[in-house]
Tab-separated table of C-alpha atoms and ligand atoms in Angstrom:
chain	number	residue	atom	x	y	z
A	1	MET	CA	0.114	0.260	-0.012
A	2	LYS	CA	1.355	3.538	-0.612
A	3	THR	CA	1.641	5.855	1.893
A	4	LYS	CA	1.126	9.643	1.763
A	5	LYS	CA	3.799	12.000	0.730
A	6	LYS	CA	3.986	14.511	3.717
A	7	ILE	CA	3.376	17.928	2.854
A	8	ALA	CA	6.145	20.569	4.205
A	9	LEU	CA	5.161	24.667	3.858
A	10	ILE	CA	8.702	26.999	4.145
A	11	PHE	CA	8.407	30.364	4.766
A	12	GLY	CA	11.585	31.728	3.434
A	13	ILE	CA	12.693	28.903	0.954
A	14	THR	CA	14.534	31.359	-0.949
A	15	GLY	CA	17.424	31.522	1.866
A	16	GLN	CA	20.429	29.686	2.947
A	17	ASP	CA	18.402	27.598	5.213
A	18	GLY	CA	15.210	27.342	3.452
A	19	SER	CA	17.581	25.992	0.532
A	20	TYR	CA	19.283	23.112	2.298
A	21	LEU	CA	15.830	22.398	4.782
A	22	SER	CA	14.435	21.672	0.802
A	23	GLU	CA	16.729	19.196	-0.200
A	24	PHE	CA	16.231	17.711	3.249
A	25	LEU	CA	12.832	16.975	3.088
A	26	LEU	CA	13.021	16.431	-1.078
A	27	ASN	CA	15.324	13.748	0.349
A	28	LYS	CA	12.396	12.516	2.668
A	29	ASN	CA	10.123	12.102	0.490
A	30	TYR	CA	8.090	15.049	1.449
A	31	ILE	CA	6.176	17.309	-1.310
A	32	VAL	CA	7.530	20.539	-0.261
A	33	HIS	CA	6.036	24.161	-1.114
A	34	GLY	CA	7.413	27.330	-0.275
A	35	VAL	CA	7.055	31.118	-0.802
A	36	ILE	CA	8.960	33.324	-2.872
A	37	ARG	CA	8.332	36.902	-2.990
A	38	ARG	CA	8.480	39.084	-5.658
A	39	SER	CA	11.341	40.539	-6.350
A	40	SER	CA	12.619	42.867	-9.637
A	41	SER	CA	15.410	40.597	-9.885
A	42	PHE	CA	15.860	37.081	-9.583
A	43	ASN	CA	15.998	36.032	-6.039
A	44	THR	CA	16.316	32.020	-6.609
A	45	SER	CA	19.684	31.083	-7.184
A	46	ARG	CA	20.049	28.884	-3.950
A	47	ILE	CA	17.008	26.909	-5.042
A	48	ASN	CA	16.820	27.292	-8.702
A	49	HIS	CA	18.643	23.477	-8.432
A	50	LEU	CA	14.858	22.152	-7.422
A	51	TYR	CA	13.218	24.362	-10.064
A	52	GLN	CA	10.043	22.070	-11.329
A	53	ASP	CA	8.132	23.400	-14.220
A	54	PRO	CA	4.832	24.088	-13.689
A	55	HIS	CA	3.931	21.495	-16.205
A	56	THR	CA	5.664	18.643	-15.073
A	57	LYS	CA	3.793	16.216	-13.465
A	58	SER	CA	3.071	15.535	-10.038
A	59	ARG	CA	5.720	18.345	-8.664
A	60	LYS	CA	7.645	17.617	-5.502
A	61	PHE	CA	8.562	21.417	-5.343
A	62	ILE	CA	6.412	23.998	-5.871
A	63	LEU	CA	6.579	27.673	-5.343
A	64	HIS	CA	4.450	30.457	-4.838
A	65	TYR	CA	4.652	34.124	-4.023
A	66	GLY	CA	3.285	35.767	-1.406
A	67	ASP	CA	4.631	37.426	1.538
A	68	ILE	CA	4.628	37.656	5.462
A	69	THR	CA	3.743	40.777	5.985
A	70	ASP	CA	0.355	40.311	4.026
A	71	ALA	CA	-1.593	38.447	6.311
A	72	ILE	CA	-4.104	37.237	3.409
A	73	SER	CA	-2.023	35.977	1.612
A	74	VAL	CA	-0.161	34.205	4.712
A	75	SER	CA	-3.699	32.805	4.755
A	76	SER	CA	-4.524	31.753	1.756
A	77	LEU	CA	-1.553	30.158	1.127
A	78	ILE	CA	-1.851	27.816	4.545
A	79	LYS	CA	-5.562	27.440	3.675
A	80	LYS	CA	-4.890	25.903	0.211
A	81	ILE	CA	-2.205	23.881	0.835
A	82	GLN	CA	-2.662	22.339	4.599
A	83	PRO	CA	0.474	21.464	5.238
A	84	GLN	CA	1.287	18.745	7.662
A	85	GLU	CA	5.084	20.586	8.740
A	86	ILE	CA	4.822	24.590	8.365
A	87	TYR	CA	8.523	26.108	8.730
A	88	ASN	CA	9.035	29.830	9.880
A	89	LEU	CA	12.215	30.639	8.407
A	90	ALA	CA	11.045	34.282	6.475
A	91	ALA	CA	12.915	36.804	8.643
A	92	GLN	CA	15.109	40.002	8.068
A	93	SER	CA	17.837	37.911	9.351
A	94	HIS	CA	21.083	41.048	9.379
A	95	VAL	CA	21.489	41.396	12.350
A	96	ALA	CA	22.943	45.639	11.957
A	97	VAL	CA	20.381	46.131	8.855
A	98	SER	CA	17.863	45.448	12.034
A	99	PHE	CA	18.947	49.151	13.212
A	100	GLU	CA	18.789	50.734	10.296
A	101	VAL	CA	15.347	49.029	9.129
A	102	PRO	CA	13.147	48.373	12.862
A	103	GLU	CA	10.181	48.723	12.183
A	104	TYR	CA	10.338	46.532	9.118
A	105	THR	CA	11.936	43.866	11.118
A	106	ALA	CA	9.891	43.770	13.293
A	107	ASN	CA	6.605	43.741	10.689
A	108	VAL	CA	8.290	40.489	9.483
A	109	ASP	CA	10.385	39.244	12.175
A	110	ALA	CA	8.036	39.421	14.936
A	111	ILE	CA	4.612	39.361	13.409
A	112	GLY	CA	5.320	37.553	10.644
A	113	ALA	CA	5.175	34.363	13.252
A	114	LEU	CA	1.754	36.113	14.301
A	115	ARG	CA	0.391	35.549	11.366
A	116	ILE	CA	1.524	32.064	10.642
A	117	LEU	CA	-0.101	31.002	13.960
A	118	GLU	CA	-3.281	33.047	13.084
A	119	ALA	CA	-3.889	31.245	10.298
A	120	ILE	CA	-3.367	28.254	11.792
A	121	ARG	CA	-5.902	28.100	14.268
A	122	PHE	CA	-8.218	30.412	11.852
A	123	HIS	CA	-8.700	26.919	9.431
A	124	LYS	CA	-8.550	24.635	12.724
A	125	LEU	CA	-5.273	23.096	11.406
A	126	GLU	CA	-4.265	22.902	14.886
A	127	LYS	CA	-4.358	18.476	14.716
A	128	LYS	CA	-2.936	18.743	11.309
A	129	THR	CA	-0.312	21.649	11.257
A	130	LYS	CA	3.024	21.211	12.974
A	131	PHE	CA	4.395	24.542	13.062
A	132	TYR	CA	8.114	25.632	13.631
A	133	GLN	CA	9.824	28.693	14.628
A	134	ALA	CA	13.628	30.411	13.900
A	135	GLY	CA	14.486	31.588	16.658
A	136	THR	CA	18.082	32.867	17.311
A	137	SER	CA	21.017	33.177	19.561
A	138	GLU	CA	20.880	36.576	19.228
A	139	MET	CA	17.711	36.823	21.680
A	140	PHE	CA	20.392	35.819	24.662
A	141	GLY	CA	22.009	39.077	23.475
A	142	LYS	CA	23.831	40.638	26.546
A	143	VAL	CA	24.011	36.811	27.756
A	144	VAL	CA	23.223	36.373	31.513
A	145	GLU	CA	25.076	33.151	31.316
A	146	THR	CA	27.435	31.168	29.543
A	147	PRO	CA	27.039	28.626	27.994
A	148	GLN	CA	23.229	29.660	27.212
A	149	ASN	CA	20.457	26.673	27.332
A	150	GLU	CA	16.777	26.663	27.007
A	151	LYS	CA	16.467	28.346	30.522
A	152	THR	CA	19.157	31.189	30.365
A	153	PRO	CA	16.412	34.603	29.965
A	154	PHE	CA	16.620	36.687	27.277
A	155	TYR	CA	18.500	40.138	26.513
A	156	PRO	CA	18.224	41.067	23.220
A	157	ARG	CA	20.551	43.706	22.261
A	158	SER	CA	19.187	44.157	18.194
A	159	PRO	CA	15.705	45.341	17.042
A	160	TYR	CA	16.484	41.980	14.975
A	161	GLY	CA	16.693	40.207	18.520
A	162	VAL	CA	13.874	41.543	20.338
A	163	ALA	CA	11.385	40.811	17.227
A	164	LYS	CA	12.255	36.808	17.676
A	165	VAL	CA	11.727	37.269	21.006
A	166	TYR	CA	8.435	38.060	20.571
A	167	ALA	CA	7.667	35.275	18.025
A	168	HIS	CA	9.567	33.342	20.500
A	169	TRP	CA	6.804	33.863	23.433
A	170	VAL	CA	3.991	34.026	20.886
A	171	THR	CA	4.353	30.579	19.373
A	172	ILE	CA	4.865	29.494	23.206
A	173	ASN	CA	1.525	31.021	23.983
A	174	TYR	CA	0.154	29.776	20.880
A	175	ARG	CA	1.345	26.269	21.950
A	176	GLU	CA	-0.478	26.275	25.332
A	177	ALA	CA	-3.407	28.208	24.401
A	178	TYR	CA	-4.401	26.349	21.611
A	179	ASN	CA	-2.727	23.141	21.865
A	180	LEU	CA	-1.029	23.874	18.605
A	181	PHE	CA	2.099	21.486	17.471
A	182	ALA	CA	4.306	24.340	17.799
A	183	CYS	CA	8.693	24.237	18.515
A	184	ASN	CA	11.076	27.040	18.723
A	185	GLY	CA	14.412	26.049	17.466
A	186	ILE	CA	17.038	28.559	19.483
A	187	LEU	CA	19.945	28.313	17.029
A	188	PHE	CA	23.397	29.885	17.075
A	189	ASN	CA	25.042	31.122	13.687
A	190	HIS	CA	24.959	28.656	11.369
A	191	GLU	CA	27.071	29.625	8.261
A	192	SER	CA	27.666	27.469	4.197
A	193	GLU	CA	28.508	28.340	1.125
A	194	ARG	CA	25.481	30.013	0.483
A	195	ARG	CA	25.461	31.827	3.302
A	196	GLY	CA	24.970	35.534	2.286
A	197	GLY	CA	27.812	37.785	1.204
A	198	THR	CA	27.253	40.681	3.784
A	199	PHE	CA	27.433	37.910	7.228
A	200	VAL	CA	31.101	37.754	8.480
A	201	THR	CA	31.763	34.506	7.612
A	202	LYS	CA	31.485	34.535	4.307
A	203	LYS	CA	32.162	37.876	3.392
A	204	ILE	CA	35.981	37.150	4.896
A	205	VAL	CA	35.784	33.434	2.738
A	206	SER	CA	35.071	35.583	-0.035
A	207	ALA	CA	37.685	38.486	0.190
A	208	LEU	CA	40.420	36.131	1.502
A	209	CYS	CA	39.606	34.110	-2.042
A	210	ARG	CA	39.836	37.188	-4.543
A	211	ILE	CA	42.826	38.751	-2.371
A	212	LYS	CA	44.812	35.332	-2.694
A	213	VAL	CA	44.334	35.164	-6.500
A	214	GLY	CA	44.737	38.866	-6.894
A	215	LYS	CA	41.435	39.900	-7.953
A	216	LYS	CA	41.153	42.125	-4.727
A	217	LYS	CA	43.587	44.038	-2.570
A	218	LYS	CA	41.476	44.689	0.993
A	219	LEU	CA	39.169	43.763	3.268
A	220	TYR	CA	37.274	45.488	6.085
A	221	LEU	CA	36.022	44.432	9.183
A	222	GLY	CA	34.196	45.697	12.069
A	223	ASN	CA	34.368	44.029	15.459
A	224	LEU	CA	37.191	41.441	15.674
A	225	TYR	CA	36.958	40.408	18.926
A	226	SER	CA	33.404	38.988	19.284
A	227	LYS	CA	33.315	35.511	19.627
A	228	ARG	CA	30.137	33.251	18.224
A	229	ASP	CA	29.192	29.254	17.779
A	230	TRP	CA	29.401	28.618	14.585
A	231	GLY	CA	27.721	25.824	12.992
A	232	SER	CA	27.000	24.163	10.115
A	233	ALA	CA	23.573	25.242	7.976
A	234	LYS	CA	23.627	21.498	6.649
A	235	ASP	CA	23.536	20.199	9.736
A	236	PHE	CA	21.419	22.376	11.495
A	237	VAL	CA	18.584	22.270	9.249
A	238	GLU	CA	18.260	18.790	10.256
A	239	ALA	CA	17.599	19.678	13.926
A	240	MET	CA	14.720	21.599	12.241
A	241	TRP	CA	13.537	18.833	11.167
A	242	LYS	CA	13.505	16.463	14.091
A	243	MET	CA	11.721	19.201	16.665
A	244	LEU	CA	8.356	18.479	14.413
A	245	GLN	CA	8.741	14.151	14.458
A	246	LYS	CA	8.462	14.463	18.296
A	247	LYS	CA	5.742	13.548	20.504
A	248	LYS	CA	5.569	16.822	22.195
A	249	PRO	CA	6.033	20.180	20.901
A	250	ASP	CA	9.312	21.682	22.587
A	251	ASP	CA	12.475	24.524	22.066
A	252	TYR	CA	15.638	23.904	21.657
A	253	VAL	CA	19.057	25.273	21.262
A	254	ILE	CA	21.047	24.155	18.264
A	255	ALA	CA	24.708	24.708	18.704
A	256	THR	CA	28.059	23.292	18.179
A	257	GLY	CA	29.481	24.176	21.907
A	258	LYS	CA	32.919	25.639	20.718
A	259	GLN	CA	33.495	29.792	20.388
A	260	PHE	CA	36.232	31.537	18.309
A	261	THR	CA	36.456	35.167	17.746
A	262	VAL	CA	36.030	37.047	14.027
A	263	LYS	CA	40.265	37.065	14.023
A	264	GLN	CA	40.635	33.218	14.863
A	265	PHE	CA	37.702	32.874	12.071
A	266	VAL	CA	40.059	35.153	9.681
A	267	ASN	CA	43.485	33.445	10.922
A	268	PHE	CA	41.319	29.614	10.390
A	269	VAL	CA	40.747	30.843	6.656
A	270	LEU	CA	44.072	32.006	5.887
A	271	LYS	CA	45.853	29.250	7.196
A	272	ARG	CA	43.372	27.102	5.146
A	273	LEU	CA	44.539	29.963	2.008
A	274	LYS	CA	48.568	28.994	2.859
A	275	MET	CA	48.993	32.757	3.056
A	276	ASN	CA	51.930	33.997	5.589
A	277	PHE	CA	50.028	36.982	7.708
A	278	LYS	CA	50.642	38.928	10.954
A	279	TRP	CA	48.909	41.322	12.890
A	280	ARG	CA	50.022	44.586	14.229
A	281	GLY	CA	48.179	47.540	15.721
A	282	LYS	CA	45.849	48.326	18.380
A	283	GLY	CA	41.645	49.531	18.151
A	284	LEU	CA	41.053	50.852	14.886
A	285	ASN	CA	44.736	50.478	13.623
A	286	GLU	CA	44.638	47.034	13.687
A	287	LYS	CA	45.985	45.496	10.618
A	288	CYS	CA	47.051	41.990	8.849
A	289	TYR	CA	49.835	42.408	6.980
A	290	HIS	CA	50.724	39.670	3.786
A	291	LYS	CA	53.877	39.713	1.865
A	292	GLY	CA	54.673	43.157	3.442
A	293	LYS	CA	50.915	44.717	2.385
A	294	SER	CA	48.219	44.960	4.820
A	295	ILE	CA	44.790	43.100	3.425
A	296	VAL	CA	42.715	43.054	6.074
A	297	GLU	CA	41.691	46.536	7.792
A	298	ILE	CA	38.658	47.591	10.246
A	299	ASP	CA	36.466	50.356	9.270
A	300	LYS	CA	34.536	51.183	12.208
A	301	ALA	CA	31.392	51.440	10.012
A	302	TYR	CA	30.892	47.865	10.383
A	303	PHE	CA	30.492	48.237	14.599
A	304	ARG	CA	26.790	48.109	15.622
A	305	PRO	CA	24.984	50.700	17.919
A	306	LEU	CA	25.108	47.519	20.245
A	307	GLU	CA	27.056	44.742	20.001
A	308	VAL	CA	26.870	40.809	21.254
A	309	ASN	CA	30.094	39.966	22.209
A	310	THR	CA	29.998	36.363	22.922
A	311	LEU	CA	27.574	33.456	22.156
A	312	LEU	CA	28.128	29.849	23.268
A	313	GLY	CA	25.629	27.278	22.962
A	314	ASP	CA	24.809	24.471	25.051
A	315	SER	CA	22.438	21.742	23.211
A	316	SER	CA	22.823	18.998	25.489
A	317	LYS	CA	19.033	18.190	25.448
A	318	ALA	CA	18.684	18.256	21.557
A	319	LYS	CA	21.705	15.524	21.500
A	320	ARG	CA	19.683	13.478	24.294
A	321	GLN	CA	16.256	14.017	23.164
A	322	LEU	CA	16.492	14.504	19.381
A	323	ASN	CA	19.870	12.152	18.950
A	324	TRP	CA	20.826	16.012	16.846
A	325	LYS	CA	24.560	15.727	17.065
A	326	ILE	CA	27.254	18.181	15.127
A	327	LYS	CA	28.389	16.347	12.233
A	328	THR	CA	30.682	19.636	10.912
A	329	ASN	CA	33.432	21.152	12.719
A	330	ILE	CA	34.241	24.822	12.008
A	331	HIS	CA	37.462	23.767	10.001
A	332	GLN	CA	34.878	21.391	7.548
A	333	LEU	CA	32.945	24.542	7.483
A	334	ILE	CA	36.043	26.712	6.126
A	335	ASP	CA	37.372	24.227	3.840
A	336	GLU	CA	33.556	23.530	2.223
A	337	MET	CA	33.422	27.350	2.084
A	338	VAL	CA	36.829	27.910	0.849
A	339	ASN	CA	36.794	25.155	-1.979
A	340	LYS	CA	33.420	26.487	-3.102
A	341	GLU	CA	34.938	30.447	-3.858
A	342	MET	CA	37.965	28.899	-5.538
A	343	ALA	CA	35.452	27.021	-7.855
A	344	HIS	CA	33.326	30.117	-8.709
A	345	LEU	CA	36.944	31.839	-9.011
A	346	ARG	CA	38.535	29.534	-11.868
A	347	ASP	CA	34.779	29.565	-13.015
A	348	ASP	CA	34.863	33.343	-13.461
B	401	NAP	P1	18.108	34.252	5.096
B	401	NAP	O1	19.295	33.183	4.070
B	401	NAP	O2	18.226	35.724	4.740
B	401	NAP	O3	16.498	34.259	4.582
B	401	NAP	C1	15.976	34.420	4.822
B	401	NAP	C2	14.264	34.268	4.133
B	401	NAP	O4	13.378	35.121	4.682
B	401	NAP	C3	14.781	34.551	2.522
B	401	NAP	O5	13.707	33.457	1.900
B	401	NAP	C4	13.714	35.913	2.221
B	401	NAP	O6	13.293	35.975	0.790
B	401	NAP	C5	13.204	35.540	3.174
B	401	NAP	N1	12.142	36.687	3.828
B	401	NAP	C6	12.820	37.924	4.173
B	401	NAP	N2	11.786	38.663	4.128
B	401	NAP	C7	10.137	38.274	3.798
B	401	NAP	C8	8.804	38.792	3.532
B	401	NAP	N3	8.356	39.717	3.776
B	401	NAP	N4	7.907	37.294	3.132
B	401	NAP	C9	8.664	35.998	2.614
B	401	NAP	N5	9.799	35.779	3.095
B	401	NAP	C10	10.631	36.674	3.625
B	401	NAP	O7	18.743	33.695	6.862
B	401	NAP	P2	18.868	32.374	6.680
B	401	NAP	O8	20.307	32.188	7.163
B	401	NAP	O9	18.378	31.131	5.869
B	401	NAP	O10	18.073	32.242	7.709
B	401	NAP	C11	16.802	31.007	8.006
B	401	NAP	C12	15.997	31.751	9.379
B	401	NAP	O11	16.158	31.741	10.478
B	401	NAP	C13	15.634	33.308	9.471
B	401	NAP	O12	14.318	33.446	10.074
B	401	NAP	C14	16.734	33.607	10.030
B	401	NAP	O13	16.447	35.119	10.987
B	401	NAP	C15	16.875	32.455	11.568
B	401	NAP	N6	18.229	32.396	12.041
B	401	NAP	C16	19.658	31.867	11.601
B	401	NAP	C17	20.529	32.019	11.795
B	401	NAP	C18	21.732	31.850	10.768
B	401	NAP	O14	22.746	30.871	11.111
B	401	NAP	N7	21.687	31.746	9.876
B	401	NAP	C19	20.780	31.598	13.378
B	401	NAP	C20	19.120	31.593	14.038
B	401	NAP	C21	17.998	31.980	13.001
B	401	NAP	P3	14.330	36.744	-0.177
B	401	NAP	O15	15.497	35.659	-0.819
B	401	NAP	O16	13.031	36.908	-1.322
B	401	NAP	O17	14.957	38.516	0.668
B	402	F7E	O1	27.527	38.727	12.236
B	402	F7E	C1	31.043	40.760	13.548
B	402	F7E	C2	29.768	41.594	13.940
B	402	F7E	O2	26.467	39.355	10.164
B	402	F7E	C3	28.870	38.217	13.748
B	402	F7E	C4	22.401	35.728	11.382
B	402	F7E	O3	22.205	34.826	11.097
B	402	F7E	O4	23.817	34.770	13.342
B	402	F7E	C5	23.928	36.232	12.146
B	402	F7E	O5	24.098	36.898	13.044
B	402	F7E	C6	29.855	38.817	14.107
B	402	F7E	C7	29.002	40.068	14.921
B	402	F7E	O6	26.121	37.674	12.199
B	402	F7E	C8	31.874	42.263	10.614
B	402	F7E	O7	29.717	42.490	14.522
B	402	F7E	C9	32.954	41.890	12.353
B	402	F7E	O8	30.158	40.546	16.611
B	402	F7E	O9	28.027	37.368	10.388
B	402	F7E	P1	27.290	38.623	11.496
B	402	F7E	P2	25.594	37.621	13.535
B	402	F7E	O10	24.742	39.250	13.706
B	402	F7E	O11	25.866	36.792	14.751
B	402	F7E	C10	22.580	35.301	14.193
B	402	F7E	C11	22.409	33.804	14.841
B	402	F7E	C12	21.886	35.041	13.565
B	402	F7E	O12	20.500	34.952	13.666
B	402	F7E	C13	21.104	36.045	12.681
B	402	F7E	O13	20.221	36.090	11.381
B	402	F7E	O14	30.856	39.351	13.171
B	402	F7E	N1	31.838	41.656	12.444
B	402	F7E	N2	33.067	42.813	11.142
B	402	F7E	C14	31.254	41.623	11.177
B	402	F7E	N3	30.287	41.305	10.839
B	402	F7E	C15	29.417	41.836	9.711
B	402	F7E	N4	28.232	41.343	9.188
B	402	F7E	N5	30.242	42.120	8.667
B	402	F7E	C16	31.380	42.837	9.212
B	402	F7E	O15	32.570	43.469	8.698
């Protein structure tokens, strides 16, 4: 007897995580629906390899126009698709940018989650549809303990972090008030070759590879001393799915449990590229030299009005209850990112 395929709906399917989660779910034989925003230029480069022409029979990968700031579009898509699982990955996800567009960030990142939860309830899908909310270590902000776990109080330090705290609590609120199967993932930084170019890891890898092959002279960075717990996006999307397969909904920290400074990340990439280097100077005058020339300098434009200085996650609950494992360490992650970047440069 044929078992019916599960249907998932992903908000934020064109993003880094959306693309990896789509691949993961398709491998598990799901039918994957995704919401894309209309854009004046194509914004689907991360999922083009999954695209299926609308004329294909029995499509497994189906895209819909919509926007999480448009309650009616959210509601009618959920009604039409009636998914078993909804993953809310849609966000204005750049912390520094959230200081420039705080109201927009709140609309997308905070109220966006509420719109989905309300639609599930309005269409009486509480018993059918499970919900995943993409929470973040940025909610811990000015950390009150180290490492951070599910019980660590939040102290967000950006409009992005504040908006995500709202989404976190409204998810719990709907779980408790309406018995919805709703989970919060509290994910620490996770990266990949598909990471947006303005996040620090991708920016560093991209610039240093270009400097290595003579296509760029200098990389400008902000705070070299903030510490992050960097994992791999591919490993982390698996945890999202695992949360929705449990008997009971709950919230989980997903992290590697290891932290490094931005400067250490630069050093790792330089070593991987076999580039000799030496740091000299202090504060805004700190520079990294290679073959007598400075290749990394500080630009205070990249400092934020408030910084999250240190993040380190304790994901023992996820390891214990979800049987989730970290497969990729920081050096393997850098290897993957550098290899992809160098391949791009060779194709150029
Ligand atoms: P990303 O690459 O920035 O992707 C964000 C996605 O949200 C994109 O598909 C984007 O569409 C979509 N989106 C933005 N505004 C939207 C709107 N108004 N309506 C519908 N879709 C909208 O982010 P990511 O790194 O994959 O992260 C996925 C989620 O996890 C985000 O919610 C992020 O805040 C959260 N998170 C990320 C990390 C991390 O380290 N990566 C850690 C913790 C939590 P366009 O392509 O059209 O812009
Ligand atoms: O910054 C410092 C910067 O922008 C990391 C998002 O996915 O992870 C991400 O947020 C650190 C910060 O990531 C530059 O000040 C120095 O301390 O790569 P980032 P983020 O702010 O940690 C969390 C978990 C999310 O949820 C977010 O959605 O690096 N830094 N110099 C710099 N950062 C950037 N972007 N650019 C610089 O030049």
